[in-house]
Amino acid sequence: MISIIKHTIILLSLPIFLYAQYSYLQVQHPQETWRSGQGTIEQAVFSIHPKGMCTENELTLTFSARGLNFTNSDSIEVQLNFALPDGAVITDLWLWIDSTTISKALILDRWTASTIYESIVKRRRDPAILYQTSSNYYQLRVYPMAGASTRKVKISYLTTSDWTIKSTVSPLPTHIIRASKNPVPLFTVQFWPDGLWNNPWILELPEFAGKAQRDTAGKEYIEFALSSAAVQSSLSIANQIVLQNGVFVQRYAQGNGGIYQIALIPSKAFHLQSGRKVALLFDFDPTKSTTTSSEVLSAIKSVLRENFTSDDSLNLIFSQLNIRRVSEHWFPGDSAGIQSAFDLAGSRPLSSYSNLPPLLANGIDFIQHHGNEGVIWLVSNTDQLGDYQVANPLLSDLTKLMSDPIPIHVTDFNNTNTRYFYINGQSYYGNQYFYENLARLTKGSNTRISSTLYAAATKTLQWLHGSITTFDLYTTLSGGFCYARLTPGLASLQSVSLDQPIIQIGKFSGSFPIIIEAAGNYRDTLFSRRLTISASDAYEVDSVAMQIWAGQYLKTLALQGTSNDIITQIIDVSLKNRVLSNYTAFLALEPNDSLRMCTTCVSGSPGNTPGAGTTGIKTETRKDSTSESLVRVYPNPFNSQTTLQVRLPKGVTNQEVTLRIYNTLGQLIYSFDVSRLDDRHNEQLTWRGISNNNTIVASGIYFAILSTPKGRYTSKLLMLK
């Protein structure tokens, strides 16, 4: 029996808001902050461009303050807080200035972008800023919007598709559409086929057919026009999977190297699969979840269709006053068998109350009467067994029913009105204590909802075949090597479920074929496999692969702490690859704004506003430059002051040079006295983080530029307060 030290119950009346489902749209007067309210999305278009194992997405939104009593004399700010799926990477922001003028955002360090945005808001100009507030969570702000008018933006982001045995699945951002005060009349989803991924469907609405369309250039796409009622639940776009013996490989070649991407399903790639026999048990309380009873059945049915084959078997058992077993026999796991099982279950098989103990006993009895072959999959959102004084006796009774443990896998989708239990110094949500111990005692698994029921159920299903332990995966090239490997979505490769897709993104140097070596322990049997994929069997992808790798690399860096070195590296990777991080931001400005960056112009060129004191930030490397002639900065990053060590190139005098500090927009910040500089020794100069006006500058990235007749030498500085 499990020993218990202490127990406390806390009741929550509010729902647990899930990142992937939570969005909030607000409009507010920036000077009269009490004048605010929920904003409206007037139009929404979502474009999907498949990129192999990833998708490039563009969400175009038109905002208004309809119904909030603002007038066109009011200049108000739009604030959209939203979440994106795990692994999503934002790559761009576009702001419509008017019907014909669109501003593409700059990507800057977050401190600089925020300072510029706030200064422009005070001047009532046209900026938009987008930044990350926490993991998978973002904020977009747009100013100004006339109170009776609209503003339009487009957010571009990349997502790694979820892979199943039969398809790839990418979530649609319906949670953002639901943030609108007034219903969005139509949510338009556009899918642009690429020759490989051509036949999409809405996973939760398989009968909802898309319509073939052409753009003004004659390019074909498939359009799904979703009503306001359809987007009230989570939806996903699916495509038939493209696998060769359980493996998909693509690459982006650049010179002698590039980026490779691999997706593989262990059961298929390593020939370890066997048919599953699964008794599905349903226990439902409508007050304990934001998911309705019809959505529960739809989600589980979709998961089964996407993952089960004719080798699998299932049965459905429902919690009612008298437990209802749909059949005394197994249904085949093909599409017809799944449909037959749910048809026999009827339209409303879920009761509105829990009867979990008899339900579990019934499931155990069914498995035992069929040769003790199979597993139990419990789908439940109830919380009546969370107290250890209730859970422990039931755990004891259930284990006594099983002479041989039957694996019990749980999908717990309780996410509102959740009770909390404090047991042995640890907090448990709902039935979590009971489920975790039940899974441990039966060698099953417990999955708690973190985004959608479909996602949680998919994760549970991947464990039904068991797992590979002490798993090792290694990639290399026959004519080179692989490095910088990343596995998004997996904390560790030491243990993976047999049907869990493994995604690896990395860099390579050399020539294909690529070699995949794997080894591990499955059901107490060691195995080793070697797969060779030729260049002709690898699909080509464009340069977006670099952004995909950079985005995943940034997420691994963010887990390594907040040291100055890590922050500097994150900012560098983010700016170089135009990928948003938690230390950078996208800032869209008016095309004629005096603060707009000019990356190629120099002081006085037509690209700059006269008198603005701006210069292009451009690093030049000369053949005759040496380490002694470059500007060296230490410490860097710095807090209050830093030292610049400077030595002039040979033959250059201090009358011919300038040494100045610029911000990332090319604005002159500070000019040094260079009278002590020469070409014979290193001179040390101190910058105390001030401007020429003797004001303290904000945190952010700056550039020290030494201009000489022989070239310009640049060092980047990072000021952190």
XYZ file of C-alpha atoms in Angstrom:
721
model
C 0.000 0.000 0.000
C 1.209 3.509 -0.804
C 2.119 5.422 2.358
C 0.627 8.883 2.770
C 2.050 11.731 4.814
C -0.393 14.555 4.323
C -3.446 15.472 2.305
C -5.141 18.744 1.420
C -7.893 19.609 -1.064
C -8.130 22.909 -2.902
C -11.092 23.702 -5.154
C -10.757 25.753 -8.335
C -13.848 27.288 -9.877
C -11.987 28.732 -12.875
C -10.861 26.691 -15.868
C -7.250 25.797 -16.448
C -6.447 27.874 -19.529
C -4.310 25.942 -21.950
C -1.679 27.768 -23.940
C -2.667 26.272 -27.265
C -6.310 27.219 -26.726
C -5.994 30.648 -25.135
C -6.062 33.946 -27.010
C -7.325 37.382 -26.040
C -7.996 40.387 -28.272
C -8.295 43.830 -26.690
C -8.488 47.375 -28.027
C -7.531 50.253 -25.748
C -7.010 54.005 -25.821
C -3.310 54.419 -24.845
C -3.863 57.741 -23.074
C -7.320 57.018 -21.620
C -6.602 53.442 -20.579
C -9.979 52.938 -18.909
C -11.525 53.033 -22.393
C -10.983 49.477 -23.566
C -12.812 46.331 -24.554
C -12.707 43.105 -26.511
C -11.792 43.664 -30.149
C -13.305 42.103 -33.246
C -11.713 40.195 -36.122
C -13.570 41.293 -39.248
C -11.697 39.065 -41.703
C -9.347 36.100 -41.285
C -7.385 34.214 -43.945
C -4.975 31.382 -43.154
C -2.593 30.256 -45.916
C -0.698 26.969 -45.622
C 2.397 26.208 -47.701
C 3.705 22.656 -47.091
C 7.469 22.399 -46.678
C 7.958 18.665 -46.273
C 7.742 17.778 -42.600
C 6.953 21.406 -41.751
C 4.420 23.957 -42.917
C 4.856 27.655 -43.617
C 1.766 29.484 -42.385
C 0.452 33.001 -42.986
C -2.361 34.354 -40.812
C -3.914 37.577 -42.130
C -6.250 39.380 -39.727
C -8.321 42.553 -39.991
C -9.144 44.124 -36.605
C -11.854 46.552 -35.522
C -13.401 47.997 -32.360
C -16.955 47.347 -33.515
C -19.550 47.826 -30.795
C -17.256 49.637 -28.317
C -18.414 53.245 -28.891
C -15.117 54.528 -30.264
C -15.149 57.133 -33.053
C -12.654 57.995 -35.780
C -11.352 60.822 -33.603
C -10.042 58.141 -31.204
C -6.592 56.666 -31.889
C -6.629 53.281 -30.174
C -4.219 50.368 -29.842
C -4.907 46.749 -30.828
C -3.484 44.138 -28.430
C -3.621 40.461 -29.407
C -2.293 37.867 -26.959
C -2.101 34.436 -28.542
C -0.415 31.056 -28.425
C 1.080 28.866 -31.132
C 1.742 25.096 -31.101
C 4.864 23.620 -29.536
C 7.800 24.081 -31.867
C 6.232 26.956 -33.825
C 8.648 29.620 -35.095
C 7.519 33.136 -36.074
C 9.400 34.437 -39.115
C 7.666 37.638 -40.204
C 5.158 40.405 -39.569
C 3.460 42.628 -42.145
C 1.435 45.787 -41.452
C -0.970 47.382 -43.927
C -0.451 51.163 -43.833
C -3.291 51.658 -46.318
C -4.975 49.583 -49.016
C -1.920 49.702 -51.299
C 1.032 50.100 -48.919
C 2.368 47.228 -46.805
C 5.267 47.487 -44.364
C 7.468 44.448 -43.779
C 8.732 44.341 -40.207
C 12.304 44.766 -39.060
C 13.669 42.236 -36.590
C 15.507 43.920 -33.726
C 16.597 43.156 -30.225
C 13.579 43.481 -27.981
C 14.772 46.483 -25.974
C 15.398 48.594 -29.053
C 12.121 47.564 -30.689
C 10.079 48.344 -27.561
C 11.725 51.743 -27.117
C 11.023 52.691 -30.732
C 7.425 51.435 -30.570
C 6.615 53.402 -27.437
C 8.220 56.571 -28.795
C 6.230 56.284 -32.024
C 2.958 55.647 -30.175
C 3.524 58.918 -28.327
C 3.959 60.616 -31.724
C 0.866 58.874 -33.125
C 2.684 57.194 -36.012
C 2.061 53.756 -37.561
C 3.985 50.950 -35.842
C 3.224 47.321 -35.043
C 5.305 45.195 -32.684
C 5.305 41.422 -32.150
C 7.259 39.659 -29.426
C 7.301 36.479 -27.362
C 6.055 36.748 -23.785
C 6.737 33.163 -22.681
C 7.060 29.690 -24.148
C 4.684 29.418 -27.154
C 2.922 32.640 -26.117
C 3.082 35.974 -27.965
C 1.751 39.516 -28.031
C 0.988 41.687 -31.062
C 0.335 45.420 -30.668
C -0.780 47.743 -33.466
C -1.187 51.529 -33.282
C -3.070 53.604 -34.224
C -6.440 52.301 -35.302
C -9.143 54.894 -35.788
C -11.999 53.966 -33.483
C -14.490 53.356 -36.300
C -11.980 51.938 -38.792
C -9.862 48.764 -39.189
C -6.200 47.656 -39.231
C -4.764 44.690 -41.098
C -1.704 42.541 -40.315
C -0.134 39.283 -41.435
C 1.873 36.956 -39.183
C 4.094 34.303 -40.783
C 5.221 31.267 -38.821
C 6.576 27.751 -39.293
C 5.250 24.637 -37.570
C 6.518 21.073 -37.422
C 3.674 18.809 -38.505
C 2.447 16.025 -36.249
C 3.058 12.708 -37.995
C 0.878 9.650 -37.595
C 1.059 6.278 -39.310
C -1.250 7.503 -42.069
C -1.005 11.302 -42.247
C 0.608 14.556 -41.232
C -1.493 16.920 -39.141
C -1.118 20.664 -38.511
C -3.439 22.610 -36.175
C -5.478 25.532 -37.468
C -5.406 28.677 -35.269
C -9.126 28.582 -34.497
C -8.435 29.677 -30.908
C -7.251 33.037 -32.272
C -10.417 33.392 -34.354
C -12.510 32.692 -31.248
C -10.879 35.688 -29.513
C -13.120 37.981 -31.572
C -15.919 39.820 -29.751
C -18.208 39.468 -32.764
C -18.199 36.161 -34.667
C -15.954 36.055 -37.713
C -18.372 35.490 -40.618
C -15.962 33.247 -42.508
C -12.541 31.802 -41.692
C -10.850 31.121 -45.021
C -8.158 28.427 -45.101
C -6.005 28.236 -48.236
C -3.788 25.220 -48.891
C -1.159 25.584 -51.610
C -0.145 22.162 -53.033
C 3.526 21.658 -53.854
C 3.442 18.458 -55.906
C 4.140 16.263 -52.883
C 1.370 17.305 -50.496
C -1.702 17.775 -52.663
C -4.891 16.417 -51.078
C -5.629 18.076 -47.728
C -8.717 17.621 -45.598
C -10.035 18.976 -42.307
C -9.236 16.174 -39.891
C -12.239 16.709 -37.617
C -14.572 17.347 -40.583
C -13.616 14.636 -43.105
C -16.788 15.184 -45.161
C -16.077 18.917 -45.526
C -14.556 19.210 -49.003
C -12.218 21.972 -50.088
C -12.771 23.885 -53.315
C -10.124 24.293 -56.032
C -9.295 27.950 -56.714
C -6.717 29.998 -58.662
C -4.993 33.201 -57.664
C -4.493 36.160 -60.007
C -1.293 34.570 -61.341
C -3.104 31.339 -62.177
C -1.601 29.285 -59.357
C -3.930 26.651 -57.926
C -4.847 26.306 -54.272
C -7.524 24.534 -52.251
C -9.864 26.665 -50.165
C -11.864 25.691 -47.089
C -14.469 28.289 -46.087
C -15.208 27.611 -42.403
C -18.259 29.121 -40.744
C -18.232 30.819 -37.350
C -19.876 27.705 -35.889
C -17.165 25.410 -37.279
C -14.302 27.314 -35.618
C -15.798 27.027 -32.139
C -13.754 23.844 -31.670
C -10.169 22.878 -32.441
C -9.523 21.950 -36.069
C -6.530 20.585 -37.966
C -5.496 20.234 -41.585
C -4.331 16.754 -42.595
C -2.473 15.322 -45.573
C -1.699 11.791 -46.630
C 1.697 10.761 -45.353
C 4.641 10.298 -47.713
C 6.872 7.586 -46.264
C 9.259 5.071 -47.757
C 9.438 2.087 -45.408
C 8.522 4.309 -42.482
C 11.067 7.055 -43.277
C 10.880 10.506 -44.865
C 14.064 12.453 -45.668
C 14.517 15.876 -47.196
C 17.456 18.196 -47.575
C 18.481 21.723 -48.444
C 21.886 21.673 -50.121
C 24.136 24.718 -49.997
C 27.606 24.169 -51.411
C 29.132 21.076 -49.827
C 26.723 21.117 -46.890
C 23.239 22.058 -45.860
C 20.266 21.069 -43.729
C 18.690 17.608 -43.536
C 15.345 16.653 -42.012
C 14.236 13.152 -41.085
C 10.855 11.843 -39.965
C 10.569 8.189 -39.047
C 8.078 5.986 -37.244
C 10.020 3.282 -35.334
C 7.395 0.569 -35.737
C 7.458 0.969 -39.521
C 11.110 1.887 -40.082
C 12.513 -0.887 -37.877
C 9.808 -3.526 -38.583
C 8.790 -3.899 -34.948
C 5.032 -3.466 -35.234
C 2.349 -5.930 -34.211
C -1.427 -5.633 -34.116
C -3.007 -3.822 -31.175
C -6.132 -4.931 -29.339
C -7.577 -1.984 -27.451
C -10.632 -1.733 -25.226
C -11.614 1.960 -25.153
C -13.331 3.068 -21.946
C -15.166 6.422 -21.741
C -16.041 8.270 -18.509
C -17.417 11.804 -18.906
C -18.548 14.723 -16.732
C -19.688 17.781 -18.769
C -18.774 20.167 -15.922
C -15.118 19.101 -15.924
C -14.007 19.967 -19.453
C -14.267 22.550 -22.201
C -14.590 19.595 -24.595
C -18.176 18.540 -25.314
C -19.376 14.938 -25.477
C -19.693 15.066 -29.271
C -16.163 16.493 -29.545
C -14.857 13.638 -27.376
C -16.272 11.025 -29.739
C -15.155 12.958 -32.819
C -11.584 13.386 -31.550
C -11.126 9.733 -30.564
C -12.687 8.546 -33.799
C -10.293 10.772 -35.773
C -7.268 9.524 -33.841
C -8.246 5.904 -34.495
C -8.799 6.533 -38.195
C -5.402 8.175 -38.525
C -3.469 5.485 -36.648
C -5.257 2.127 -36.693
C -4.953 -0.418 -39.497
C -6.584 -3.740 -40.323
C -3.973 -5.400 -38.074
C -5.547 -3.693 -35.039
C -8.752 -4.401 -33.098
C -10.960 -2.329 -30.791
C -14.087 -2.253 -28.690
C -15.979 0.613 -27.023
C -17.225 0.547 -23.411
C -19.155 3.474 -21.889
C -19.725 4.575 -18.315
C -23.466 4.509 -17.603
C -25.642 3.348 -14.700
C -25.260 -0.105 -16.191
C -21.924 -0.186 -17.976
C -22.518 -0.401 -21.721
C -20.248 -2.637 -23.774
C -20.912 -1.967 -27.479
C -19.943 -5.516 -28.469
C -18.844 -8.765 -26.889
C -16.256 -9.145 -29.630
C -13.470 -7.139 -31.230
C -14.115 -4.759 -34.125
C -11.459 -4.685 -36.870
C -9.261 -1.576 -36.789
C -9.761 -0.521 -40.395
C -11.956 2.456 -41.330
C -15.049 0.288 -41.801
C -14.590 -1.413 -38.423
C -14.094 1.900 -36.616
C -17.180 3.368 -38.281
C -19.234 0.288 -37.379
C -18.215 0.482 -33.711
C -19.188 4.149 -33.386
C -22.412 3.644 -35.347
C -23.472 0.895 -32.924
C -22.563 3.156 -29.993
C -25.268 5.584 -31.107
C -25.335 9.370 -31.189
C -25.225 9.977 -27.404
C -23.488 7.084 -25.639
C -21.766 9.261 -23.026
C -23.639 9.776 -19.767
C -23.360 13.037 -17.818
C -21.973 11.451 -14.650
C -19.026 9.297 -13.652
C -19.150 5.593 -12.886
C -15.444 4.876 -13.196
C -14.784 1.883 -10.851
C -17.362 -0.437 -12.506
C -16.184 0.806 -15.913
C -12.595 -0.262 -15.226
C -13.755 -3.616 -13.857
C -15.823 -4.174 -17.005
C -12.849 -3.395 -19.238
C -10.641 -5.813 -17.322
C -13.318 -8.501 -17.610
C -13.563 -8.006 -21.385
C -9.798 -8.384 -21.881
C -9.669 -11.472 -19.646
C -12.499 -13.145 -21.571
C -10.508 -12.679 -24.773
C -7.383 -14.530 -23.764
C -5.930 -11.691 -21.674
C -4.653 -10.230 -24.945
C -5.025 -6.496 -25.275
C -4.756 -3.228 -23.401
C -7.217 -0.787 -21.864
C -7.387 2.835 -22.994
C -9.343 5.031 -20.585
C -10.574 8.414 -21.868
C -11.851 10.396 -18.898
C -12.227 13.899 -17.467
C -13.641 13.069 -14.033
C -11.954 13.727 -10.688
C -13.846 11.717 -8.051
C -10.886 9.416 -7.349
C -8.248 12.057 -6.626
C -8.233 11.607 -2.847
C -5.724 8.956 -1.765
C -8.256 7.572 0.732
C -10.486 6.714 -2.241
C -7.762 5.931 -4.784
C -5.638 3.499 -2.774
C -8.396 0.967 -1.924
C -9.593 1.030 -5.537
C -6.041 0.482 -6.819
C -5.773 -2.505 -4.508
C -9.097 -3.962 -5.690
C -8.234 -3.507 -9.367
C -4.857 -5.208 -9.079
C -6.546 -8.162 -7.340
C -8.816 -8.553 -10.376
C -5.808 -9.093 -12.648
C -3.751 -12.234 -12.230
C -1.478 -10.797 -14.930
C -1.362 -6.997 -15.170
C -3.287 -5.573 -18.125
C -1.658 -2.328 -19.340
C -4.006 0.591 -18.699
C -3.344 3.813 -20.626
C -5.146 7.001 -19.609
C -6.034 10.180 -21.509
C -7.116 12.723 -18.887
C -8.857 15.746 -20.440
C -10.132 17.359 -17.219
C -9.350 21.081 -17.667
C -12.025 23.052 -15.827
C -13.451 23.068 -12.288
C -10.481 20.906 -11.418
C -9.900 19.750 -7.859
C -6.362 19.801 -6.513
C -5.030 17.248 -4.010
C -1.863 17.616 -1.959
C -0.376 14.188 -1.219
C 3.073 13.370 0.127
C 4.314 16.896 -0.518
C 3.107 16.951 -4.121
C 0.101 18.546 -5.814
C -2.105 16.444 -8.093
C -4.793 17.634 -10.520
C -8.124 15.802 -10.483
C -7.590 12.036 -10.698
C -3.882 12.443 -11.453
C -2.733 10.575 -8.323
C -4.996 7.642 -9.147
C -4.084 7.574 -12.849
C -0.331 7.787 -12.317
C -0.328 4.915 -9.852
C -2.703 2.863 -11.998
C -0.391 3.322 -14.993
C 2.663 2.442 -12.916
C 1.110 -0.710 -11.451
C -0.089 -1.978 -14.850
C 2.880 -0.769 -16.969
C 0.625 1.623 -18.843
C 0.810 5.394 -19.326
C -0.944 8.581 -18.241
C -1.334 11.586 -20.541
C -2.853 14.828 -19.329
C -4.341 17.291 -21.814
C -2.114 20.298 -22.534
C -3.661 21.649 -25.726
C -6.412 19.636 -27.422
C -7.995 16.260 -26.749
C -6.864 15.121 -30.194
C -3.227 15.883 -29.340
C -3.452 14.204 -25.929
C -5.178 11.130 -27.381
C -2.568 10.874 -30.135
C 0.179 10.869 -27.529
C -1.590 8.134 -25.553
C -2.114 6.012 -28.644
C 1.587 6.128 -29.434
C 2.266 4.236 -26.186
C -0.197 1.401 -26.822
C 2.460 -0.718 -28.518
C 4.871 -0.127 -25.669
C 8.204 1.662 -25.850
C 11.769 1.186 -26.992
C 14.171 1.627 -24.091
C 17.883 2.487 -24.161
C 17.197 3.779 -27.650
C 20.025 5.234 -29.717
C 19.739 7.025 -33.071
C 22.760 8.117 -35.094
C 22.959 9.814 -38.493
C 25.922 10.258 -40.823
C 26.757 10.506 -44.530
C 28.572 7.959 -46.634
C 30.710 10.812 -47.933
C 30.782 13.133 -44.940
C 29.097 13.612 -41.581
C 26.064 15.062 -39.783
C 26.150 17.466 -36.855
C 24.061 19.998 -34.897
C 21.257 17.429 -34.565
C 17.977 18.560 -32.982
C 14.922 16.436 -32.109
C 11.947 18.790 -31.572
C 9.205 17.449 -29.345
C 11.406 14.880 -27.610
C 13.087 15.603 -24.302
C 15.209 12.486 -24.690
C 15.794 9.709 -27.199
C 16.561 7.213 -24.429
C 12.967 5.955 -24.403
C 10.478 6.384 -27.249
C 7.103 4.838 -27.922
C 6.971 2.437 -30.834
C 4.516 4.523 -32.852
C 5.843 7.929 -31.846
C 7.200 9.785 -34.899
C 10.796 10.917 -34.425
C 11.689 14.183 -36.120
C 15.364 15.096 -36.451
C 16.682 18.306 -38.006
C 20.400 18.790 -38.425
C 23.246 19.988 -40.583
C 25.412 17.952 -42.913
C 28.751 18.303 -44.621
C 29.563 16.095 -47.580
C 27.534 13.989 -49.964
C 24.568 11.622 -49.687
C 23.515 8.805 -49.119
C 22.550 9.536 -45.536
C 22.865 6.625 -43.122
C 20.499 6.136 -40.164
C 21.636 3.718 -37.467
C 19.326 2.748 -34.605
C 19.497 0.326 -31.699
C 17.500 -0.344 -28.564
C 15.516 -2.741 -26.420
C 11.930 -3.595 -27.339
C 9.995 -6.058 -25.168
C 13.230 -7.348 -23.630
C 14.753 -8.018 -27.048
C 17.752 -6.062 -28.308
C 17.721 -4.896 -31.919
C 19.934 -2.944 -34.306
C 18.980 -1.467 -37.676
C 20.854 0.410 -40.411
C 18.999 2.395 -43.089
C 20.589 4.014 -46.147
C 18.731 6.777 -47.994
C 20.160 7.846 -51.352
C 20.098 11.401 -52.685
C 17.420 10.404 -55.204
C 15.148 9.226 -52.360
C 15.547 12.479 -50.408
C 13.107 15.273 -51.211
C 14.485 18.750 -51.860
C 13.338 21.709 -49.766
C 14.100 25.415 -50.080
C 16.031 27.763 -47.783
C 13.182 27.839 -45.265
C 14.960 24.766 -43.853
C 17.564 27.130 -42.388
C 14.871 28.998 -40.471
C 13.342 25.738 -39.266
C 16.689 24.593 -37.878
C 17.421 28.032 -36.376
C 14.034 28.153 -34.661
C 14.526 24.770 -33.014
C 18.099 25.673 -32.064
C 16.847 28.832 -30.349
C 14.467 26.749 -28.259
C 17.333 24.541 -27.066
C 19.428 27.615 -26.229
C 16.554 29.080 -24.203
C 16.629 25.994 -21.961
C 20.292 26.551 -21.084
C 19.769 29.534 -18.797
C 20.030 33.306 -19.011
C 23.747 33.993 -18.904
C 25.033 36.904 -20.968
C 26.740 34.529 -23.388
C 23.521 32.592 -23.992
C 21.481 35.781 -24.472
C 24.031 37.119 -26.946
C 23.990 33.873 -28.906
C 20.181 33.787 -28.984
C 20.011 37.344 -30.309
C 22.676 36.650 -32.945
C 20.935 33.513 -34.266
C 17.541 35.233 -34.179
C 18.658 38.310 -36.131
C 20.779 36.365 -38.618
C 17.992 33.927 -39.536
C 15.023 36.286 -39.110
C 13.426 34.053 -36.491
C 11.690 35.472 -33.430
C 13.129 34.682 -29.994
C 12.327 35.769 -26.458
C 15.013 38.488 -26.757
C 14.008 39.912 -30.150
C 10.921 41.484 -31.694
C 9.411 42.270 -35.070
C 8.734 45.979 -35.595
C 6.777 47.248 -38.617
C 7.033 50.969 -39.383
C 5.721 53.425 -41.929
C 7.804 53.200 -45.128
C 8.703 56.890 -44.776
C 9.364 56.752 -41.037
C 12.656 58.435 -40.190
C 13.542 55.469 -37.992
C 13.350 52.885 -40.761
C 16.514 50.826 -41.095
C 18.654 51.215 -44.193
C 21.021 48.248 -44.444
C 23.060 49.337 -47.467
C 23.124 53.134 -47.393
C 25.738 55.359 -45.758
C 25.397 58.763 -44.143
C 23.977 61.319 -46.568
C 22.735 58.778 -49.130
C 19.198 59.051 -50.554
C 17.983 56.263 -48.294
C 18.317 58.442 -45.213
C 16.304 61.368 -43.998
C 18.467 64.510 -44.125
C 19.585 65.539 -40.697
C 18.420 62.334 -39.060
C 21.977 61.378 -38.186
C 21.708 57.805 -39.448
C 24.116 55.463 -41.144
C 23.887 51.966 -42.532
C 25.370 49.287 -40.301
C 27.569 47.288 -42.624
C 30.643 45.315 -41.612
C 33.540 45.446 -44.039
C 36.503 43.105 -43.955
C 39.710 44.204 -45.671
C 42.502 41.899 -46.763
C 45.084 43.986 -44.931
C 43.156 44.019 -41.636
C 44.725 42.251 -38.672
C 43.451 41.387 -35.247
C 45.400 44.363 -33.856
C 43.528 46.815 -36.113
C 40.041 45.688 -35.142
C 37.918 47.182 -32.403
C 37.821 44.848 -29.407
C 35.211 45.216 -26.676
C 35.252 43.853 -23.126
C 33.217 43.047 -21.153
C 30.577 42.270 -23.726
C 27.679 42.046 -22.899
C 28.053 44.810 -20.305
C 25.935 46.562 -17.718
C 27.113 50.071 -16.936
C 30.280 50.546 -18.962
C 32.627 48.729 -21.316
C 36.147 49.166 -22.688
C 37.045 49.451 -26.376
C 40.598 48.470 -27.306
C 41.584 50.119 -30.595
C 44.672 50.105 -32.781
C 44.677 51.890 -36.124
C 45.725 50.160 -39.356
C 49.317 50.715 -40.352
C 49.941 54.130 -41.896
C 46.648 55.648 -40.717
C 46.642 58.726 -38.451
C 43.985 59.803 -35.983
C 43.109 62.854 -38.113
C 41.762 60.455 -40.753
C 39.445 58.351 -38.559
C 36.268 58.453 -36.522
C 35.068 56.057 -33.841
C 31.342 56.185 -33.168
C 28.545 54.185 -31.539
C 25.356 53.552 -33.546
C 22.145 51.742 -32.677
C 20.632 49.022 -34.867
C 18.705 51.602 -36.881
C 21.891 53.410 -37.861
C 21.325 56.412 -35.580
C 24.444 58.065 -34.185
C 24.566 57.593 -30.417
C 28.067 58.578 -29.280
C 31.328 59.928 -30.777
C 34.721 59.180 -29.207
C 37.708 61.478 -28.901
C 40.243 59.759 -31.187
C 43.165 62.111 -30.605
C 45.113 59.449 -28.691
C 44.762 56.731 -31.330
C 47.715 55.682 -33.482
C 49.017 52.685 -35.422
C 51.754 51.722 -32.953
C 49.914 50.523 -29.829
C 46.483 49.562 -28.463
C 44.530 52.413 -26.893
C 41.739 51.793 -24.382
C 38.586 53.924 -24.513
C 35.612 53.672 -22.152
C 31.955 53.955 -23.107
C 29.593 54.403 -20.149
C 26.401 53.689 -22.087
C 25.574 57.344 -22.701
C 24.688 59.403 -25.763
C 26.308 62.576 -27.047
C 23.637 64.417 -25.052
C 24.898 62.698 -21.892
C 21.680 60.679 -21.463
C 21.773 57.001 -20.513
C 20.801 54.777 -23.439
C 18.405 51.834 -23.272
C 19.392 48.180 -23.156
C 19.960 46.671 -26.573
C 22.414 46.081 -29.398
C 24.835 48.797 -30.510
C 27.696 48.969 -33.002
C 31.119 50.531 -32.545
C 32.328 51.595 -36.015
C 35.894 52.674 -36.685
C 35.949 54.488 -40.050
C 39.369 54.758 -41.726
C 40.718 55.343 -45.249
C 41.432 51.609 -45.389
C 37.940 50.491 -44.437
C 35.315 50.382 -41.705
C 35.753 48.027 -38.765
C 32.718 47.087 -36.693
C 32.184 45.442 -33.325
C 28.779 44.617 -31.875
C 27.991 45.596 -28.271
C 25.168 44.298 -26.102
C 24.067 46.448 -23.172
C 21.990 44.652 -20.522
C 20.653 46.501 -17.493
